[in-house]
Short mmCIF file of C-alpha atoms in Angstrom, two decimals:
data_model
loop_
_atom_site.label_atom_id
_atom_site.label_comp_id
_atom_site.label_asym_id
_atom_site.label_seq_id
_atom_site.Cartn_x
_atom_site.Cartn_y
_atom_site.Cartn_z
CA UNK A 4 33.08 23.04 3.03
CA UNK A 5 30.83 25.26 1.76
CA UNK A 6 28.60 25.49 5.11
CA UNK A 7 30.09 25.27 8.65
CA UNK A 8 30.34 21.20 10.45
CA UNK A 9 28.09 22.77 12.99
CA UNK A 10 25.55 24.10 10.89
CA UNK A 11 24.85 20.71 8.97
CA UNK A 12 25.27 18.97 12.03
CA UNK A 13 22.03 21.23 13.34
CA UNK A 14 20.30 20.84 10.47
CA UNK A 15 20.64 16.70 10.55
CA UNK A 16 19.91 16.44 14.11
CA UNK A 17 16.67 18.64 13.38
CA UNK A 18 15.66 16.59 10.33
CA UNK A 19 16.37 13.19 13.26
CA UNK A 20 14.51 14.59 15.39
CA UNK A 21 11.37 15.35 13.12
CA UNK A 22 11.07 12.12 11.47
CA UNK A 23 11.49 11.68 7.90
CA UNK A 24 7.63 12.00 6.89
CA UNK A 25 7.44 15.78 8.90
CA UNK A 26 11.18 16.41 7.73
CA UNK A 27 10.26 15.84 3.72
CA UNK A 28 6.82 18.21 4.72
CA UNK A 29 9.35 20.71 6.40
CA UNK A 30 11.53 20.99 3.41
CA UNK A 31 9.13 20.94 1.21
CA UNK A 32 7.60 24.30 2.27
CA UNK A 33 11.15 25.91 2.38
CA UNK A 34 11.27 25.04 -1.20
CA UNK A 35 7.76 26.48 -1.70
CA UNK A 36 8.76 29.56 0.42
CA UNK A 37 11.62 30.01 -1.56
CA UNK A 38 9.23 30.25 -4.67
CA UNK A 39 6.73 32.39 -3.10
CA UNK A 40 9.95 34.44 -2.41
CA UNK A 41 10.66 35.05 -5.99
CA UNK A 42 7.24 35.53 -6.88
CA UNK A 43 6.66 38.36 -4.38
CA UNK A 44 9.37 40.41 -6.42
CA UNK A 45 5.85 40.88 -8.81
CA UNK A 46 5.25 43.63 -6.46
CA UNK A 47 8.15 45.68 -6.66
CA UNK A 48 8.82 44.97 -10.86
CA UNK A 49 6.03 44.27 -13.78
CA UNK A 50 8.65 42.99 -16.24
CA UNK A 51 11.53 41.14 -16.24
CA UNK A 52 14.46 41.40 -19.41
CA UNK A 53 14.25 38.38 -21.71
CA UNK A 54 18.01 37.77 -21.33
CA UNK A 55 17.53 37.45 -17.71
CA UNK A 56 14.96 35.30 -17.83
CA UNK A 57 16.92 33.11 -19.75
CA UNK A 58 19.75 33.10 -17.82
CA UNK A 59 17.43 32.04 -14.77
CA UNK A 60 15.82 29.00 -16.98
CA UNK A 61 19.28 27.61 -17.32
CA UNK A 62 20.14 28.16 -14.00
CA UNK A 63 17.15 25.60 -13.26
CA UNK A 64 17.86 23.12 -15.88
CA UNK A 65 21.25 23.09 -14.47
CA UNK A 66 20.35 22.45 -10.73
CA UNK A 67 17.86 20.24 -11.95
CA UNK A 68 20.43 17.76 -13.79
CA UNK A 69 22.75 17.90 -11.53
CA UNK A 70 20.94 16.75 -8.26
CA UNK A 71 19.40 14.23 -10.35
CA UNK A 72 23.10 12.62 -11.16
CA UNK A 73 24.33 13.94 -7.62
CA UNK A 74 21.89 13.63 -5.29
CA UNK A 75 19.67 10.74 -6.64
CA UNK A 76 21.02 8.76 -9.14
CA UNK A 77 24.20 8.09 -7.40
CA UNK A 78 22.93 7.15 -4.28
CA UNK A 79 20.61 5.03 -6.27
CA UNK A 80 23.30 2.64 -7.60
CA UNK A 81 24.91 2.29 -4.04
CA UNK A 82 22.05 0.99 -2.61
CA UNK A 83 21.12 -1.25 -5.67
CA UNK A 84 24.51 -2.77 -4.90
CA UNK A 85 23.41 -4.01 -1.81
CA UNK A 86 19.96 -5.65 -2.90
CA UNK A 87 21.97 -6.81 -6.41
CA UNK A 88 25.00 -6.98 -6.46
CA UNK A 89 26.72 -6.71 -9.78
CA UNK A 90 23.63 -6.21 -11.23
CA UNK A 91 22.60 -2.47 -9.86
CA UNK A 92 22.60 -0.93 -13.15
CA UNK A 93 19.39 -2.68 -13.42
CA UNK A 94 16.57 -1.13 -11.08
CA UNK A 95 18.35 2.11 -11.63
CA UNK A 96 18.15 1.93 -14.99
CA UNK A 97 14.26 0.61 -14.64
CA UNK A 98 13.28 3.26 -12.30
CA UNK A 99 14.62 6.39 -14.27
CA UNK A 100 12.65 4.79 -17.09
CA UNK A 101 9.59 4.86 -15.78
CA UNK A 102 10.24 8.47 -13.84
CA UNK A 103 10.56 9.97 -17.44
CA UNK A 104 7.44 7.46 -18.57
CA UNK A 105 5.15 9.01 -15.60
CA UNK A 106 5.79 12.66 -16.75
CA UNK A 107 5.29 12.20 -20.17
CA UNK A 108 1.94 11.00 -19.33
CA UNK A 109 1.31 14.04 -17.30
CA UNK A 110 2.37 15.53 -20.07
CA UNK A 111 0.35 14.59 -22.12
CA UNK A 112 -2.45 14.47 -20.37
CA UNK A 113 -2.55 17.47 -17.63
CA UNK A 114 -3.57 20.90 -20.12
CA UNK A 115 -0.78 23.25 -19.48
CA UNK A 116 0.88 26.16 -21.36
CA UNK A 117 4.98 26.50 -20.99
CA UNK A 118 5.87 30.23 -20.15
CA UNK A 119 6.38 32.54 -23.11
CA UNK A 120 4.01 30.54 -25.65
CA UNK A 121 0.92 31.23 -27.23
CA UNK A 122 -2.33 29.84 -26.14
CA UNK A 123 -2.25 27.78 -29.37
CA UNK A 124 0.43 25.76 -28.17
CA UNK A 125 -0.83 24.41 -24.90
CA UNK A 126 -0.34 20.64 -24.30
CA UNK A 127 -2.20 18.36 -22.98
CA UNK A 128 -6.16 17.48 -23.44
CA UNK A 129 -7.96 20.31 -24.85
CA UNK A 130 -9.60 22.77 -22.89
CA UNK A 131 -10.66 25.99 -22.83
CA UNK A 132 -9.10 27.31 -19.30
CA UNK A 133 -7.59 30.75 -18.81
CA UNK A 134 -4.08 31.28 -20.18
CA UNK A 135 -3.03 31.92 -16.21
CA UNK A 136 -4.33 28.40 -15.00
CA UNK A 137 -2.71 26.54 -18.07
CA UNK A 138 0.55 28.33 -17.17
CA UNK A 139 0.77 27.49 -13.60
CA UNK A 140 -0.24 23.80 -14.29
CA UNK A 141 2.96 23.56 -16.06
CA UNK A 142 4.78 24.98 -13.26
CA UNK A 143 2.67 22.70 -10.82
CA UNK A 144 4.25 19.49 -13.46
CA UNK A 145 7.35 20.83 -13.40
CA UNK A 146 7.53 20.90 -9.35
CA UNK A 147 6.03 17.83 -8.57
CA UNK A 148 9.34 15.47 -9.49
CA UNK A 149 11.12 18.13 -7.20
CA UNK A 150 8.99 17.00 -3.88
CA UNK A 151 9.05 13.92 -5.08
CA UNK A 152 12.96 13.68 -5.11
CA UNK A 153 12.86 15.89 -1.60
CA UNK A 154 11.19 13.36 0.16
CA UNK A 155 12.15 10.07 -1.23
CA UNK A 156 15.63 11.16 -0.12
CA UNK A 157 14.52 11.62 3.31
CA UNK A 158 13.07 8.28 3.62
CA UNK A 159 15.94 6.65 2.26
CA UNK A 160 18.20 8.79 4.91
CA UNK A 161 15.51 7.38 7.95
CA UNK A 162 15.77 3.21 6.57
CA UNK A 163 19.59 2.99 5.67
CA UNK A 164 20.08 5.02 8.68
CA UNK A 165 22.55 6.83 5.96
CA UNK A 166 24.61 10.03 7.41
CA UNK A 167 25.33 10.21 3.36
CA UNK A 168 21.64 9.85 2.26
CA UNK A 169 20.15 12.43 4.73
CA UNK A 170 23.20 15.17 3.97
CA UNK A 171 22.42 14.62 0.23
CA UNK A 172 18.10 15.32 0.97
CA UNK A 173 19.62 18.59 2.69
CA UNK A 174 21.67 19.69 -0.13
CA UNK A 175 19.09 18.73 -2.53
CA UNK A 176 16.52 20.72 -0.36
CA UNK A 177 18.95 23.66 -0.45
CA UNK A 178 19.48 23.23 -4.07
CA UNK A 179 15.86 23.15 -5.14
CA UNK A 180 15.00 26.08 -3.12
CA UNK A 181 17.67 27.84 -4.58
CA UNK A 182 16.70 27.25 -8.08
CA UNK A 183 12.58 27.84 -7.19
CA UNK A 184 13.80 31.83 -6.19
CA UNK A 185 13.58 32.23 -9.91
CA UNK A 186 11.45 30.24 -10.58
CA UNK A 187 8.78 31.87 -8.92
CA UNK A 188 9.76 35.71 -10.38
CA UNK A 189 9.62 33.55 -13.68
CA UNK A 190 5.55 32.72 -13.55
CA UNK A 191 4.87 35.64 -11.53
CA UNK A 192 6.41 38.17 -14.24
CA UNK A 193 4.85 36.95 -17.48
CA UNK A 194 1.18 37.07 -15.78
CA UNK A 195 1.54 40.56 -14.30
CA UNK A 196 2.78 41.45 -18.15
CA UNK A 197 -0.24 40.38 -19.52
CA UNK A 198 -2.38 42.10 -17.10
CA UNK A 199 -3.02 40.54 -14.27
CA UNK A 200 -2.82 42.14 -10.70
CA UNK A 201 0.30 42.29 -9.25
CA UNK A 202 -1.72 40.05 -5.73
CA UNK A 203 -3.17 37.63 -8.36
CA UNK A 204 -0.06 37.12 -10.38
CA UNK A 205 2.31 36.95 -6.77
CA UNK A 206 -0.67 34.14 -5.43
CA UNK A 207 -0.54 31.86 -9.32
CA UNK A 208 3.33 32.35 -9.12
CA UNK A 209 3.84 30.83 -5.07
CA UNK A 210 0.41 28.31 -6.03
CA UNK A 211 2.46 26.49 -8.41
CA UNK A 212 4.99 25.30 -5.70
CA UNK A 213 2.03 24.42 -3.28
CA UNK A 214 2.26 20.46 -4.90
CA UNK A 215 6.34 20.03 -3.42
CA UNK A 216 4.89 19.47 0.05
CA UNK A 217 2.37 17.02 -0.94
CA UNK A 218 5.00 15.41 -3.46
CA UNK A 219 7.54 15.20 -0.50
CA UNK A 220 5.53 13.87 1.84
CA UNK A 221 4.06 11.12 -0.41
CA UNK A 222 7.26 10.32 -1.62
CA UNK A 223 9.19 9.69 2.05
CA UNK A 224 5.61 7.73 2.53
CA UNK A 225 6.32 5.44 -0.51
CA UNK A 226 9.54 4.77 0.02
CA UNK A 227 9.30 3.88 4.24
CA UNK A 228 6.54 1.35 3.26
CA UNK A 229 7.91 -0.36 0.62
CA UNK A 230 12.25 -0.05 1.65
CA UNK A 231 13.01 -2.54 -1.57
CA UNK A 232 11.95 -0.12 -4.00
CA UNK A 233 14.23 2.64 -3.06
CA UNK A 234 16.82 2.77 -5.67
CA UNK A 235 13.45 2.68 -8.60
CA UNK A 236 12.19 5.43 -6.46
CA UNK A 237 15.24 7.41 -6.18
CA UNK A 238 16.07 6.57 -10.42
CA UNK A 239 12.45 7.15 -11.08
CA UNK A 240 12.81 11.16 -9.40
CA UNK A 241 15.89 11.32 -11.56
CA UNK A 242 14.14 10.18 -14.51
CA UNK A 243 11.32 12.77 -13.98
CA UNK A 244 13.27 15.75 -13.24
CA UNK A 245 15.69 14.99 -16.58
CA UNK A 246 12.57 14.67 -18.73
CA UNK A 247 11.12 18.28 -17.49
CA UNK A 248 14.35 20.07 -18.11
CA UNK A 249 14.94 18.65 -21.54
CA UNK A 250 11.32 18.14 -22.68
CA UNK A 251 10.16 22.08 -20.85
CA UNK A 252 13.10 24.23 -19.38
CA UNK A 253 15.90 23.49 -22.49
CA UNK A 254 13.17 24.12 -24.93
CA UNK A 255 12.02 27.58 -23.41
CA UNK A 256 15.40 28.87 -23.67
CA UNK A 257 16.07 28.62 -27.15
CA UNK A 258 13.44 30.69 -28.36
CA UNK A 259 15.16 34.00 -28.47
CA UNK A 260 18.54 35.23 -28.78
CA UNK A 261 20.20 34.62 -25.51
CA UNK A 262 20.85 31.09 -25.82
CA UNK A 263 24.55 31.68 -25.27
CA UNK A 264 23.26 33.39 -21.21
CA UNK A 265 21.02 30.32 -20.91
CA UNK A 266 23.93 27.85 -21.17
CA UNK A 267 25.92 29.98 -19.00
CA UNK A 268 23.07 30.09 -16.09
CA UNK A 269 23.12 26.26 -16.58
CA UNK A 270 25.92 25.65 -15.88
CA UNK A 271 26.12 27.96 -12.93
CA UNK A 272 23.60 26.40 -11.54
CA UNK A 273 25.00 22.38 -11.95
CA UNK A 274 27.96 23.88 -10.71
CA UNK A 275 26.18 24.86 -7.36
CA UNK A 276 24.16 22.24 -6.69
CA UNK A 277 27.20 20.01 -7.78
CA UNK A 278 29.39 21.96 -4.98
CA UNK A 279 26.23 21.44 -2.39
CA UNK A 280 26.48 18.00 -2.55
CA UNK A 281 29.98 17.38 -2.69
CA UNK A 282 31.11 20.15 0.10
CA UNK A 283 28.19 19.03 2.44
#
């Protein structure tokens, strides 16, 4: 196990005690700590090696995919079972539909820049908004599936009354404030490098992570009120997060020459979230 009993055991009892609305909220700003973490670096480095940065990219397409298999989409067929039994492909399969439908509207929709490209190639409806706010709106897209996922989990854990379900929304919450470390340095970096100061570029780099509370908290909401949706809500995080890392994160790290690191960080980092989950 790669935690002590007694340590999980704390953190379970904790998350009991809280509720699972103020335990999704509670998570939710360890994950956006854990980004304001990494972006804080800003003020000890201006720059950060390409080949590093791709290495971290990977590192969060690969925690990314596997919590979504791991964490959500697994639990989501066991409780489809229950509610359909023989037939829980079905809602699972809905639900991670429409999570990939929902971002790709975002996409297309919220104006946003992905890290390392030109202002010219900023998706979304036009606009004429700073580089800075275009980039962390596509940070703020990426993150949102992530909170989402965080506290969906914990209001499946509070209705099933699921030891499983709530250790998984603990690993997951580990796992996604693992990967946001990174994360953070990577918004925080590129702005200072084109000039911003290294308070402005730390406060856009932690701002992007500000909508995983919100997310979470909605989430644990939508799920408590309406129990018979849980394995489409569940499927539908899935869904999301798998279109952002194949759609935003798989993208940015083929446009240089470290392509070979990136695969390597991503599969470092399914491997830990994929130990998280299984050890917890």
């Amino acid at each position: 196990m790669i935690f002590p009993s007694t340590m999980v055991e704390q953190l379970e009892a904790w998350a009991i005690s809280l509720g699972p609305v103020r335990a999704a909220f509670f998570a939710t700003v360890f994950t956006w700590l854990m980004t304001a973490l990494g972006a804080a670096l800003v003020f000890f480095f201006k720059t950060i090696r390409r080949s590093v940065f791709d290495t971290m990219l990977g590192f969060t397409g690969g925690v990314m995919i596997a919590a979504s298999f791991w964490s959500l989409l697994t639990p989501a067929l066991e409780m489809a079972e229950k509610i359909h039994p023989g037939y829980n492909w079905a809602p699972v399969a809905i639900g991670f539909l429409l999570g990939g439908f929902f971002i790709f509207l975002l996409d297309r929709l919220l104006p946003h820049l992905h890290i390392n490209f030109n202002k010219s190639e900023s998706e979304g409806i036009t606009t004429n908004w700073h580089k800075s706010t275009l980039l962390v709106l596509a940070i703020t897209l990426h993150n949102i599936p992530e909170g989402l996922a965080i506290g969906m989990l914990f209001g499946s854990a509070a209705l099933d009354m699921d030891a499983t379900t709530l250790t998984a929304a603990i690993a997951l919450t580990i796992g996604i404030g693992i990967q946001n470390l990174p994360e953070g340095m990577a918004v925080s970096m590129p702005l200072r490098r084109q000039g911003l100061g290294r308070a402005k570029s730390f406060f856009y780099g932690q701002l992007s992570a500000m909508v995983e509370p919100i997310a979470g908290v909605i989430g644990a909401l939508a799920v408590i009120y309406m129990n018979n949706i849980l394995p489409y809500a569940l499927a539908f995080s899935a869904g999301a997060m798998i279109y952002v890392v194949v759609e935003e994160v798989i993208p940015e790290t083929q446009r240089d020459k470290y392509t070979d690191l990136a695969v390597l960080g991503f599969m470092l980092g399914f491997t830990i979230m994929m130990i998280l989950d299984v050890a917890l």
